[in-house]
Tab-separated table of C-alpha atoms in Angstrom:
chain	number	residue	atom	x	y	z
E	18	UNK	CA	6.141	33.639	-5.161
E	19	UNK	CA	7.865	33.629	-1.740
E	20	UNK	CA	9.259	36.313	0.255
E	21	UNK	CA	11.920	38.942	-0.771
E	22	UNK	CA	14.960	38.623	0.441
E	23	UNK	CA	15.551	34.838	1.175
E	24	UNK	CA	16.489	31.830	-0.870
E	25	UNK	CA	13.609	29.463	-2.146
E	26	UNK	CA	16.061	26.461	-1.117
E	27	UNK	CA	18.765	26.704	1.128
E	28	UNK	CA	21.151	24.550	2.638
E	29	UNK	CA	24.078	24.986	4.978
E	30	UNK	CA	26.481	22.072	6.042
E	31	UNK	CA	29.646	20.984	6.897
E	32	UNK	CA	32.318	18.085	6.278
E	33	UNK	CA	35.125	16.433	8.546
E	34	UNK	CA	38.348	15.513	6.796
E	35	UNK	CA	37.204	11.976	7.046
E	36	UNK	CA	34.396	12.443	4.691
E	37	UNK	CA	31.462	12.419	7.726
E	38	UNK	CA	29.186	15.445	7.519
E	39	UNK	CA	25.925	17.540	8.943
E	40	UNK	CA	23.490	20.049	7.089
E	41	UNK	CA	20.524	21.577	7.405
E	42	UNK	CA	18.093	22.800	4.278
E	43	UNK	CA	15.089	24.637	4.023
E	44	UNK	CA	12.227	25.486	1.347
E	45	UNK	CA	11.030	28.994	2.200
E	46	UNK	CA	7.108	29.351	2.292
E	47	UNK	CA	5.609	29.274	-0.908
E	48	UNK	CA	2.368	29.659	-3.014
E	49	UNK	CA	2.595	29.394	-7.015
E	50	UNK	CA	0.114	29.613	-9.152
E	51	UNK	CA	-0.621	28.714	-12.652
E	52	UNK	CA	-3.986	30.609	-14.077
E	53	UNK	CA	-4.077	28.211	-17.186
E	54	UNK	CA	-5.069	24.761	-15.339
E	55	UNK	CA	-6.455	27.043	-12.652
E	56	UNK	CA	-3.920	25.492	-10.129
E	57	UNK	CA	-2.664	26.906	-6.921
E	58	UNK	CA	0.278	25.304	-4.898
E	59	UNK	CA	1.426	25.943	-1.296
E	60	UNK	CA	4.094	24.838	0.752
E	61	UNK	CA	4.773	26.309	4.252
E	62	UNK	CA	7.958	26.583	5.421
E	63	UNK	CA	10.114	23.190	5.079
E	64	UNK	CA	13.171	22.496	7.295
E	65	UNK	CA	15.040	19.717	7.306
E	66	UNK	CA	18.793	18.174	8.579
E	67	UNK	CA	20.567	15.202	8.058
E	68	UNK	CA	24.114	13.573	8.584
E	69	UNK	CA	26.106	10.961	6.880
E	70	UNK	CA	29.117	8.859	7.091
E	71	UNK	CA	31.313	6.397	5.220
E	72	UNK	CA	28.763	3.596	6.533
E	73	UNK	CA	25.159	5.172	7.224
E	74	UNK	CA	23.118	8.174	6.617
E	75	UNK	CA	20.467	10.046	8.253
E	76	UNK	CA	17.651	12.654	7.899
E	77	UNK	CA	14.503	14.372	9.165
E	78	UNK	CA	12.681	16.740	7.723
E	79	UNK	CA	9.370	18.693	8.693
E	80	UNK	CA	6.588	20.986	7.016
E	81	UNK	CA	3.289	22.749	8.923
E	82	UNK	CA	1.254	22.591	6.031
E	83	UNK	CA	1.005	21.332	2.223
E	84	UNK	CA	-1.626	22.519	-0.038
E	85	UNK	CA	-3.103	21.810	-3.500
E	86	UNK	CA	-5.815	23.936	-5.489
E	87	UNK	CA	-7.016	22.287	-8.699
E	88	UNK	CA	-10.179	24.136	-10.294
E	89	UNK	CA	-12.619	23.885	-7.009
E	90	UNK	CA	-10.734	20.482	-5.529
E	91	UNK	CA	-8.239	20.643	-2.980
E	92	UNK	CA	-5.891	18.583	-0.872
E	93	UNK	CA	-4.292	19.714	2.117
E	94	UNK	CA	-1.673	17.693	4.307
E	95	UNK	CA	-0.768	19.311	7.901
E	96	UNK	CA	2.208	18.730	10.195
E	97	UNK	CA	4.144	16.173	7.929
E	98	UNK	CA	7.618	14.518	9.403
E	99	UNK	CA	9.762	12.401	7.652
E	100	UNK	CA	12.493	10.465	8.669
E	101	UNK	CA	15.159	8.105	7.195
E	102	UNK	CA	18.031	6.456	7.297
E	103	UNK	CA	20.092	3.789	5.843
E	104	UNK	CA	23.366	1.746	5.909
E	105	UNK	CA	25.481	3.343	2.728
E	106	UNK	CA	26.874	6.803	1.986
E	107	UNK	CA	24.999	9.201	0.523
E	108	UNK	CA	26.016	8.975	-2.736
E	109	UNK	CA	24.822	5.512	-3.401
E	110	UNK	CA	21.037	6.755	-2.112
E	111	UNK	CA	21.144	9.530	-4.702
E	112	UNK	CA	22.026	6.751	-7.522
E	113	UNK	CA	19.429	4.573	-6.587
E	114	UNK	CA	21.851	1.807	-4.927
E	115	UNK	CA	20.170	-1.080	-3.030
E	116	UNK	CA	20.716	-0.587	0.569
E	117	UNK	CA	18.979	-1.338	3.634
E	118	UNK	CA	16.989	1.699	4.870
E	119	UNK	CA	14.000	2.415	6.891
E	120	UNK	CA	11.605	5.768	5.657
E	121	UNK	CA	9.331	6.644	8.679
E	122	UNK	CA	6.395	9.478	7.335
E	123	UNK	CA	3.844	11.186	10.011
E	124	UNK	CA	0.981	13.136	8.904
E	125	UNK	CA	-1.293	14.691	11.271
E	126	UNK	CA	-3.764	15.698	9.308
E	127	UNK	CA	-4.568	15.084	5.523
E	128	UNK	CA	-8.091	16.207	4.071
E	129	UNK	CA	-9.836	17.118	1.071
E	130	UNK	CA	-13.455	18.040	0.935
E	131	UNK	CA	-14.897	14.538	0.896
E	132	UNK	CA	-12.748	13.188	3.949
E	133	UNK	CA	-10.248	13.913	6.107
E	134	UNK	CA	-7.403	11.463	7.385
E	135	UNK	CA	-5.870	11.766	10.973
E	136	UNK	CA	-2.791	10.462	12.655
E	137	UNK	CA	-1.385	8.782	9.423
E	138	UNK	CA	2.197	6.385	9.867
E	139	UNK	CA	3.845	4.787	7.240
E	140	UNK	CA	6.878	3.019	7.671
E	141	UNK	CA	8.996	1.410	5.323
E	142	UNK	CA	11.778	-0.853	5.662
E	143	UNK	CA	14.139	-3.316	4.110
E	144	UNK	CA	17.272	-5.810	4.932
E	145	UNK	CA	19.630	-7.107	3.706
E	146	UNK	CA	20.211	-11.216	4.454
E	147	UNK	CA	23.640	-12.387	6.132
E	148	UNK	CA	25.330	-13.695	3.173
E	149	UNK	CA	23.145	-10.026	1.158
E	150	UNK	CA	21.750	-12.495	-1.823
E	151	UNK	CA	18.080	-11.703	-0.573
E	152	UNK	CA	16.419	-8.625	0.677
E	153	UNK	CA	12.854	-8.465	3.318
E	154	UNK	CA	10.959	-5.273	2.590
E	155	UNK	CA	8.252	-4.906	4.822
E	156	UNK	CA	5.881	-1.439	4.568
E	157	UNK	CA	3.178	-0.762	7.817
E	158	UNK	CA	0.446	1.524	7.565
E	159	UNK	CA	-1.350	2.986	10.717
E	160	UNK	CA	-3.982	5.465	10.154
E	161	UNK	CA	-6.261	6.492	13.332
E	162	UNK	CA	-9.218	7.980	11.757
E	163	UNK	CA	-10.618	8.204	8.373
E	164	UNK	CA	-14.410	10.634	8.227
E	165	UNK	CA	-15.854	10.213	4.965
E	166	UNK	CA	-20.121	10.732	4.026
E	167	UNK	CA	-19.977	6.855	4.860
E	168	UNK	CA	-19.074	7.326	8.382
E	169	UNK	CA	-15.569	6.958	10.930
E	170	UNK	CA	-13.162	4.325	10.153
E	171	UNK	CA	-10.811	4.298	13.226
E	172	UNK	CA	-7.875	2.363	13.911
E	173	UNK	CA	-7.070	1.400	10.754
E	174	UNK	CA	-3.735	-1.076	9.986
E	175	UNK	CA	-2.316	-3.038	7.187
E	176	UNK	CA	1.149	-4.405	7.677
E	177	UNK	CA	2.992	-6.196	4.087
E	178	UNK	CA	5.885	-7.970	3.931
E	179	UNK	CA	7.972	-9.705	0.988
E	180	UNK	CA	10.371	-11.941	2.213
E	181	UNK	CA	13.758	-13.273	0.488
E	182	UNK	CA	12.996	-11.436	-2.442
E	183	UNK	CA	16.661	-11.835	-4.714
E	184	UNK	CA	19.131	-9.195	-4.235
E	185	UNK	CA	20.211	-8.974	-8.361
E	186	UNK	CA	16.477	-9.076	-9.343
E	187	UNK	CA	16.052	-6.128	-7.906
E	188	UNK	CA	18.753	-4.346	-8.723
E	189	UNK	CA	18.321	-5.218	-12.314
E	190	UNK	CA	14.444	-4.133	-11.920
E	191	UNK	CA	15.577	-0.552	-10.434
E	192	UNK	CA	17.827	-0.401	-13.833
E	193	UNK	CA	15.532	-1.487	-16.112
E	194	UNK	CA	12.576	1.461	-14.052
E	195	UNK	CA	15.282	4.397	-14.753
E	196	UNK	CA	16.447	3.666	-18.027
E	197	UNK	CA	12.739	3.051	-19.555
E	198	UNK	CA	11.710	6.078	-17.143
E	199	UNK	CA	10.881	8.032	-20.486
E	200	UNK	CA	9.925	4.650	-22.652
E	201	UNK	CA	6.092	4.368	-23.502
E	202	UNK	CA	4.375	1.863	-21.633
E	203	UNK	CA	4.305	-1.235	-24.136
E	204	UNK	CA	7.646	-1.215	-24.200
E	205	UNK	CA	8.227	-0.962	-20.299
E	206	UNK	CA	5.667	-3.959	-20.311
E	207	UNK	CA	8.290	-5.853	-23.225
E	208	UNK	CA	11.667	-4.592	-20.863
E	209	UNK	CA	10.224	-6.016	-17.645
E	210	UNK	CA	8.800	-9.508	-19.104
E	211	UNK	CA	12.188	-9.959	-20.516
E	212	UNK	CA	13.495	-9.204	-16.869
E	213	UNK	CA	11.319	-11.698	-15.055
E	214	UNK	CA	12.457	-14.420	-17.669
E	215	UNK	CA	16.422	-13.772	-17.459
E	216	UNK	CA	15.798	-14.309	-13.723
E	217	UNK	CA	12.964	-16.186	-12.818
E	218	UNK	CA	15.536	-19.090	-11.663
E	219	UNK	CA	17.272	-17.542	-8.744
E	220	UNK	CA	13.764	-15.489	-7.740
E	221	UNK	CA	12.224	-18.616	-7.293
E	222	UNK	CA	15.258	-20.482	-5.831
E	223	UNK	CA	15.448	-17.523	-3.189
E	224	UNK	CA	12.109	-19.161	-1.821
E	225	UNK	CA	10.043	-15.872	-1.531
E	226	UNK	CA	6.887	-14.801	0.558
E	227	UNK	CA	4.430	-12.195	0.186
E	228	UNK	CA	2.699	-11.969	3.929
E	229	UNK	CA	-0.215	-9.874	4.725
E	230	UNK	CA	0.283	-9.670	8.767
E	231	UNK	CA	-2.140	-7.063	9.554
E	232	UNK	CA	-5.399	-6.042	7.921
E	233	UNK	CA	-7.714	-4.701	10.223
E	234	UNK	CA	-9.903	-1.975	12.155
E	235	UNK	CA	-13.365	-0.484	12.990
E	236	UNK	CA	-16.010	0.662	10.039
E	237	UNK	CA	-18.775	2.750	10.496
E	238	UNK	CA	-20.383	-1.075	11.198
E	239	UNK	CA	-17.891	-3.321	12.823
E	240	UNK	CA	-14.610	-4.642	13.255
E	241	UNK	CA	-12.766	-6.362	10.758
E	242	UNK	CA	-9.229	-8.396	10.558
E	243	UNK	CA	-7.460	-10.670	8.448
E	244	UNK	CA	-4.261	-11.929	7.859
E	245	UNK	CA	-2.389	-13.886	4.432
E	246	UNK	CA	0.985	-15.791	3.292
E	247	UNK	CA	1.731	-16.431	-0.199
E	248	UNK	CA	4.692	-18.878	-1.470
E	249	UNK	CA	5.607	-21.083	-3.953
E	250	UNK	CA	5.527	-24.974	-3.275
E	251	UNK	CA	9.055	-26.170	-2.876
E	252	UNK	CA	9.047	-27.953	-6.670
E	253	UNK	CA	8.382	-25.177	-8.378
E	254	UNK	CA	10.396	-25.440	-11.248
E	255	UNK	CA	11.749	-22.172	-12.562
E	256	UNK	CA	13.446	-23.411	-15.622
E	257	UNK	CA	9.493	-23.326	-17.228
E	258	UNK	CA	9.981	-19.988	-18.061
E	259	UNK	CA	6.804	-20.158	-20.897
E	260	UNK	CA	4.677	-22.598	-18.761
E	261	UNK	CA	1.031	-21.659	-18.600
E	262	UNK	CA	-0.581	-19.675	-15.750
E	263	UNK	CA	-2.363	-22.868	-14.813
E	264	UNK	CA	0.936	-24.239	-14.123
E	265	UNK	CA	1.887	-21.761	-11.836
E	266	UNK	CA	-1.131	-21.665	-10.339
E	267	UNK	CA	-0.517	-25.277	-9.021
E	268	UNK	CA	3.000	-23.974	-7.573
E	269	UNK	CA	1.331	-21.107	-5.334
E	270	UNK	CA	0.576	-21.727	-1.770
E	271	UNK	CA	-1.596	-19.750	0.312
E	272	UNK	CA	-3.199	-19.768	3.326
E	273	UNK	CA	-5.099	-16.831	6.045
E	274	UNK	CA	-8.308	-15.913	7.269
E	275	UNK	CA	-10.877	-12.867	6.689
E	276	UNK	CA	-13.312	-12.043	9.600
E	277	UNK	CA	-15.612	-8.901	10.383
E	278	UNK	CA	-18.729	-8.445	12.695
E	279	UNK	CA	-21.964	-9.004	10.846
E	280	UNK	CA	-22.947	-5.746	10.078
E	281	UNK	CA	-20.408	-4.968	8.460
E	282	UNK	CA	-20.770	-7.952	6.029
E	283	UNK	CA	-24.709	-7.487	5.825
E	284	UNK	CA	-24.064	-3.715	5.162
E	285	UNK	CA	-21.630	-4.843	2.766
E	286	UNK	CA	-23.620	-6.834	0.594
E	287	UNK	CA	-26.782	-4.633	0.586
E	288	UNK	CA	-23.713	-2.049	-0.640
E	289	UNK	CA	-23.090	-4.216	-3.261
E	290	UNK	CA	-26.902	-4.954	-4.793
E	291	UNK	CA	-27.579	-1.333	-4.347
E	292	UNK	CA	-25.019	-0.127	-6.732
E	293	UNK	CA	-25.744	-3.301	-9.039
E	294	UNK	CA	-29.916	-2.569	-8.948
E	295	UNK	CA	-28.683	1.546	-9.386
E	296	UNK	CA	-27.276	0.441	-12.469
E	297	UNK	CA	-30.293	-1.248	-13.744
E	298	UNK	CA	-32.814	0.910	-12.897
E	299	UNK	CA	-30.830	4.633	-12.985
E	300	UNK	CA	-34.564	6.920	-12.154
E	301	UNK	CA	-35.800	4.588	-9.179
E	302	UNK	CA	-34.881	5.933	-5.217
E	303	UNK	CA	-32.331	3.620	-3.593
E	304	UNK	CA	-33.116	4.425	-0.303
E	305	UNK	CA	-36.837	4.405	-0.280
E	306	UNK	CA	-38.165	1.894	1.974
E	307	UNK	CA	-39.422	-0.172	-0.486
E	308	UNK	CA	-36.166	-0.813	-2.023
E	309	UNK	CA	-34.111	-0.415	1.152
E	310	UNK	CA	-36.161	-3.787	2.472
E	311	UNK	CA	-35.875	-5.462	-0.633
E	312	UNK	CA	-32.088	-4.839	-0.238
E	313	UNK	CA	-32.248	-6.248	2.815
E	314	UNK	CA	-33.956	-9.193	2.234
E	315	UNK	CA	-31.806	-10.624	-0.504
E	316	UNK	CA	-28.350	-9.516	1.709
E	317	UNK	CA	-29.777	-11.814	3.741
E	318	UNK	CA	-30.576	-14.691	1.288
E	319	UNK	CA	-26.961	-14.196	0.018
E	320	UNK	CA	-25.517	-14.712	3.602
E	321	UNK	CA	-27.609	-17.527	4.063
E	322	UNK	CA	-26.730	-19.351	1.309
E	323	UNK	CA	-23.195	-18.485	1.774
E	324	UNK	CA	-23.278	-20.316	5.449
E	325	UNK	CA	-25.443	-23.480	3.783
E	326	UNK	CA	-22.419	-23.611	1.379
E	327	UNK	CA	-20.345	-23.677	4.421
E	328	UNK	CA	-17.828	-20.409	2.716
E	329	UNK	CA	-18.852	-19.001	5.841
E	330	UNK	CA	-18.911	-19.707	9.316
E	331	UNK	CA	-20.775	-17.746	11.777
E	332	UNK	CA	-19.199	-16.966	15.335
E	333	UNK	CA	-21.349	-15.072	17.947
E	334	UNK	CA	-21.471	-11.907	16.587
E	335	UNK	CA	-19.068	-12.080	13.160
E	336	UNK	CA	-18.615	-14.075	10.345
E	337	UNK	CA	-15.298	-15.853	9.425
E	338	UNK	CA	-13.742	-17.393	5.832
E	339	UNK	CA	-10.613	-19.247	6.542
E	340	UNK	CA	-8.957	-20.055	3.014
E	341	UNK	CA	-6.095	-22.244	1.404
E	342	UNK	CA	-4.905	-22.575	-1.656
E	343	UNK	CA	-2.931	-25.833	-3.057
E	344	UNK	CA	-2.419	-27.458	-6.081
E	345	UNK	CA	-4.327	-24.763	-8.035
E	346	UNK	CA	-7.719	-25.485	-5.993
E	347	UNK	CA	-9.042	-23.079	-3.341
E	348	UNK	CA	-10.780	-23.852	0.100
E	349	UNK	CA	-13.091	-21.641	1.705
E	350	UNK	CA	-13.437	-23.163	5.146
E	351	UNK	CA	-12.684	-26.793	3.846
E	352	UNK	CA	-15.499	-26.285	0.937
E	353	UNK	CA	-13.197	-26.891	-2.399
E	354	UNK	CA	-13.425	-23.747	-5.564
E	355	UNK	CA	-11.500	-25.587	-8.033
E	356	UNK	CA	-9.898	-22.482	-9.765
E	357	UNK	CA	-8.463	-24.250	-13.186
């Protein structure tokens, strides 16, 4: 239902004889409701305007508040704002054409009754190289608070990039998505392993990287950070399109570092035996002292051993893992894990 006497969408524009343009659209306010899955859906007021051109497009759009009722559950999203815009007409967007674009979404507020997210900024981009045979798609997420039962996460980040991914893999991947859009998912699976085989050559000759830039912020019990890059060794040969995984295990290279204050890694593991003793003995009280100083105790063993290994190093008041990975063997901190 909305209200009487106004369009549910709307939108009013206008055109230039040289095929540049401006509108403006709006959702009115809605709430529908569907008494058989006991849903209720509500959408406040959404306005939006954009422009576009022979070369580029724009648009921004805005809503106060976005709400979902499921039988007692509920998620509700307040003050969105989304941006984007992109190099390419208009057309090609709304047929799924490759272009290089940049999506920008702000949400003030997003909650349910178990947590509640503040401050939320995800940004998207990608573009194009000079000679446009590779494409670097980067997406950033910024988040300034996250209250949960577990506590306030604050300052949260996590910033991705794939680099010199190919240009016609990608295009042929977006084809392949929409035409098996309806397909069941073993034959998706079939579709995109035939994909990856017909061109595995010039994905690999492209030299890509997957980067992790940014992964940090502050738990209920410390700071954390970390950072990753992911490649292929330079003779990776693509042509061994039905070589083992071993094989192309021995053509990854990686490389980064995880660090986090040591509460957070002692709180961690006792975490992690809690849930594994909860399993084992389902009628005994986790956080009775008994058990919460036997949790304790072996956290502590674990970390201990995990420093005598040497797969990590203790600074002042954190612990650090820097690792590597070459010729399908894996270094924490120098300290070899073969892997095959």
């Amino acid at each position: 239902t909305w209200n009487d006497g106004e369009p549910l969408y709307q939108m009013i524009g206008s055109m230039n004889l040289v095929g540049s343009g401006q509108y403006h659209d709006r959702i009115a306010g809605l709430v529908y409701r569907d008494a058989a899955s006991d849903m209720t859906i509500e959408l406040n007021d959404y306005r939006g305007n954009g422009e576009f051109g022979a070369e580029q497009f724009a648009y921004q759009g805005t809503n106060k508040r976005f709400r979902v009722d499921i039988a007692g559950e509920s998620v509700q999203i307040d003050d969105l704002t989304f941006a984007t815009e992109a190099k390419g007409t208009l057309a090609e967007a709304l047929t799924s054409q490759l272009l290089e674009s940049e999506v920008v979404l702000n949400i003030a507020k997003a909650s349910t009754p178990a947590f509640s997210m503040r401050d939320v900024q995800l940004d998207a981009k990608s573009e194009l190289s000079d000679n446009g045979e590779t494409l670097d798609i980067s997406f950033v997420t910024n988040i300034n608070n996250i209250t949960s039962a577990t506590g306030n996460w604050n300052n949260l980040a996590l910033a991705i990039e794939m680099r010199r991914v190919d240009v016609a893999f990608m295009r042929a991947y977006q084809e392949t998505v929409n035409d098996a859009y309806s397909a069941d998912v073993e034959e998706m699976q079939e579709q995109l392993q035939a994909l990856m085989k017909e061109h595995l050559e010039p994905v690999v000759a492209a030299d890509p990287e997957f980067i992790i830039s940014e992964l940090s912020g502050q738990a209920p019990d410390g700071q954390f950070d970390g950072e990753l890059s992911v490649k292929l060794a330079e003779n990776a040969a693509a042509e061994m399109v039905n070589a083992s995984g071993d094989y192309w295990l021995k053509q990854l290279l990686a490389e980064g570092y995880m660090q986090m204050d040591k509460a957070l890694l002692r709180n961690a593991f006792i975490m992690q035996l809690e849930t594994a003793l909860a399993a084992q003995m389902p009628n005994q009280d986790m956080q009775s002292e008994q058990i919460q100083s036997m949790l304790n105790q072996q956290a502590e063993q674990v970390i201990g051993v995990y420093l005598q290994q040497g797969f990590i190093e203790e600074q002042e008041q954190q612990y650090r893992s820097a690792i590597e990975l070459q010729n399908g063997v894996l270094l924490l901190n120098g300290n070899s894990i073969p892997l095959i």
